[in-house]
Amino acid sequence: MTTTYRGAWKEAEVAEFLQQSSFPIRLASVGADGFPRVVSLWFRHQQDQILCVSHRDSHLIKILSANPRVGFEVAPNEPPYYGVRGQALVSLEPLGDKSTLHELLSRYLGGSDSGLGQWLLDRSDEELLITLKPSRIYSWDYRERMAEAV
């Protein structure tokens, strides 16, 4: 699947932003009742894919198993506003080795030494790898314009 890029940044700038960002990804999916759900997840960007992890029994995994189409956004909550959003298809598979989980713990917790880090590692065999394959990515960057307005 080819990804279409639009907006303020070129493909390489989007990749750099996703690799450097420690904002969680907001993942939007539609439940069986037809209502949208938005879930924030830790993520990492790897070779044009976005990787997340969730427990195999989570509501999110149930929703994604039924409908692999998602919307997503990675952006700060506070101004100035910038980031990426898009659409993707999701695939689910057992986590396997713990390298993705270790990278997420390092990125968002600074390592796996905390109680939360150890708890997540202890149940890693119950986690699934969520792989987003974006079809469309839109970037925006209002930092310069918003700085001028202040």
Tab-separated table of C-alpha atoms in Angstrom:
chain	number	residue	atom	x	y	z
A	1	MET	CA	0.000	0.000	0.000
A	2	THR	CA	1.332	3.412	-0.958
A	3	THR	CA	1.020	6.255	1.517
A	4	THR	CA	-0.196	9.633	0.288
A	5	TYR	CA	1.387	12.636	2.039
A	6	ARG	CA	-0.178	16.095	2.112
A	7	GLY	CA	0.302	19.204	4.165
A	8	ALA	CA	3.171	21.196	5.606
A	9	TRP	CA	5.858	18.490	5.694
A	10	LYS	CA	7.479	16.190	3.187
A	11	GLU	CA	7.635	12.446	3.834
A	12	ALA	CA	11.083	12.633	5.477
A	13	GLU	CA	9.912	15.395	7.843
A	14	VAL	CA	6.863	13.337	8.831
A	15	ALA	CA	9.112	10.335	9.533
A	16	GLU	CA	11.472	12.460	11.622
A	17	PHE	CA	8.585	13.934	13.613
A	18	LEU	CA	7.143	10.481	14.328
A	19	GLN	CA	10.540	9.100	15.306
A	20	GLN	CA	11.323	12.018	17.638
A	21	SER	CA	7.875	12.629	19.120
A	22	SER	CA	6.993	11.384	22.571
A	23	PHE	CA	3.360	12.450	22.289
A	24	PRO	CA	1.048	9.439	22.420
A	25	ILE	CA	-0.824	8.529	19.267
A	26	ARG	CA	-4.584	9.045	19.359
A	27	LEU	CA	-6.165	6.107	17.599
A	28	ALA	CA	-9.770	6.405	16.399
A	29	SER	CA	-11.828	3.306	15.643
A	30	VAL	CA	-15.511	2.463	15.381
A	31	GLY	CA	-17.099	0.015	17.819
A	32	ALA	CA	-19.759	-2.577	17.048
A	33	ASP	CA	-22.404	-0.111	18.252
A	34	GLY	CA	-21.375	2.332	15.498
A	35	PHE	CA	-19.919	4.917	17.880
A	36	PRO	CA	-16.335	6.107	17.468
A	37	ARG	CA	-13.715	5.411	20.110
A	38	VAL	CA	-10.503	7.371	20.622
A	39	VAL	CA	-7.675	5.733	22.548
A	40	SER	CA	-4.248	7.158	23.345
A	41	LEU	CA	-1.377	4.704	22.973
A	42	TRP	CA	2.375	4.715	23.140
A	43	PHE	CA	3.881	4.190	19.704
A	44	ARG	CA	7.051	4.013	17.685
A	45	HIS	CA	7.582	4.649	13.997
A	46	GLN	CA	9.445	2.043	11.999
A	47	GLN	CA	9.848	1.761	8.232
A	48	ASP	CA	6.638	3.586	7.243
A	49	GLN	CA	4.643	1.770	9.920
A	50	ILE	CA	3.455	2.778	13.363
A	51	LEU	CA	3.760	0.152	16.089
A	52	CYS	CA	1.724	0.018	19.305
A	53	VAL	CA	1.000	-2.632	21.916
A	54	SER	CA	-2.212	-3.538	23.750
A	55	HIS	CA	-3.434	-6.397	25.907
A	56	ARG	CA	-5.066	-9.199	23.929
A	57	ASP	CA	-8.303	-8.881	25.968
A	58	SER	CA	-8.646	-5.101	25.671
A	59	HIS	CA	-11.730	-3.513	24.125
A	60	LEU	CA	-9.461	-1.887	21.574
A	61	ILE	CA	-8.215	-5.258	20.311
A	62	LYS	CA	-11.803	-6.499	20.009
A	63	ILE	CA	-12.750	-3.424	17.969
A	64	LEU	CA	-9.669	-3.655	15.739
A	65	SER	CA	-10.236	-7.363	15.170
A	66	ALA	CA	-13.702	-6.576	13.811
A	67	ASN	CA	-12.715	-3.471	11.834
A	68	PRO	CA	-9.055	-2.791	10.996
A	69	ARG	CA	-9.659	0.720	9.626
A	70	VAL	CA	-8.494	3.537	11.905
A	71	GLY	CA	-7.810	7.238	12.003
A	72	PHE	CA	-4.881	8.574	13.991
A	73	GLU	CA	-3.256	11.758	15.200
A	74	VAL	CA	0.069	12.587	16.825
A	75	ALA	CA	0.229	16.167	18.105
A	76	PRO	CA	0.734	18.177	21.288
A	77	ASN	CA	-2.285	19.345	23.257
A	78	GLU	CA	-0.953	22.869	23.759
A	79	PRO	CA	-0.252	25.604	21.219
A	80	PRO	CA	1.487	26.167	18.956
A	81	TYR	CA	-0.241	23.422	17.008
A	82	TYR	CA	1.588	20.998	14.723
A	83	GLY	CA	1.529	17.299	14.006
A	84	VAL	CA	0.293	14.553	11.738
A	85	ARG	CA	-2.987	12.747	11.295
A	86	GLY	CA	-4.154	10.148	8.878
A	87	GLN	CA	-5.852	6.910	8.050
A	88	ALA	CA	-4.435	3.409	8.280
A	89	LEU	CA	-5.164	-0.281	8.167
A	90	VAL	CA	-4.218	-2.247	11.260
A	91	SER	CA	-2.822	-5.737	11.599
A	92	LEU	CA	-2.623	-7.637	14.889
A	93	GLU	CA	-0.171	-10.325	15.903
A	94	PRO	CA	1.390	-11.717	19.071
A	95	LEU	CA	4.054	-9.405	20.464
A	96	GLY	CA	6.768	-12.034	20.112
A	97	ASP	CA	10.098	-10.701	21.286
A	98	LYS	CA	9.925	-7.867	23.765
A	99	SER	CA	12.011	-5.371	21.775
A	100	THR	CA	9.035	-3.188	20.790
A	101	LEU	CA	7.752	-3.159	24.363
A	102	HIS	CA	11.238	-2.301	25.687
A	103	GLU	CA	11.508	0.556	23.174
A	104	LEU	CA	8.101	1.908	24.197
A	105	LEU	CA	9.003	1.713	27.889
A	106	SER	CA	12.266	3.513	27.235
A	107	ARG	CA	10.593	6.185	25.121
A	108	TYR	CA	7.683	6.939	27.470
A	109	LEU	CA	8.945	5.915	30.919
A	110	GLY	CA	12.697	6.322	30.520
A	111	GLY	CA	13.221	2.568	30.977
A	112	SER	CA	11.629	-0.553	32.396
A	113	ASP	CA	12.729	-0.193	36.036
A	114	SER	CA	9.454	1.269	37.289
A	115	GLY	CA	6.623	-0.767	38.737
A	116	LEU	CA	4.547	-0.124	35.631
A	117	GLY	CA	7.407	-1.140	33.362
A	118	GLN	CA	7.969	-4.397	35.214
A	119	TRP	CA	4.220	-5.145	35.288
A	120	LEU	CA	3.969	-4.670	31.518
A	121	LEU	CA	7.032	-6.824	30.882
A	122	ASP	CA	5.732	-9.568	33.193
A	123	ARG	CA	2.578	-9.900	31.092
A	124	SER	CA	4.191	-9.360	27.690
A	125	ASP	CA	3.083	-12.803	26.500
A	126	GLU	CA	-0.511	-11.478	26.734
A	127	GLU	CA	0.213	-8.387	24.613
A	128	LEU	CA	-0.476	-7.967	20.908
A	129	LEU	CA	1.496	-5.897	18.453
A	130	ILE	CA	-0.690	-3.379	16.625
A	131	THR	CA	0.846	-2.388	13.296
A	132	LEU	CA	-0.625	0.621	11.503
A	133	LYS	CA	0.033	0.845	7.783
A	134	PRO	CA	-0.927	4.410	6.853
A	135	SER	CA	-2.653	5.060	3.551
A	136	ARG	CA	-2.950	8.834	4.037
A	137	ILE	CA	-0.952	11.220	6.190
A	138	TYR	CA	-1.663	14.916	6.551
A	139	SER	CA	0.740	17.215	8.386
A	140	TRP	CA	0.222	20.718	9.723
A	141	ASP	CA	2.537	23.178	11.417
A	142	TYR	CA	1.257	26.470	12.815
A	143	ARG	CA	4.271	27.174	15.042
A	144	GLU	CA	5.648	30.041	12.965
A	145	ARG	CA	2.258	31.643	12.356
A	146	MET	CA	1.205	31.310	15.999
A	147	ALA	CA	4.533	32.715	17.236
A	148	GLU	CA	3.925	35.834	15.147
A	149	ALA	CA	0.469	36.297	16.675
A	150	VAL	CA	1.766	36.302	20.256
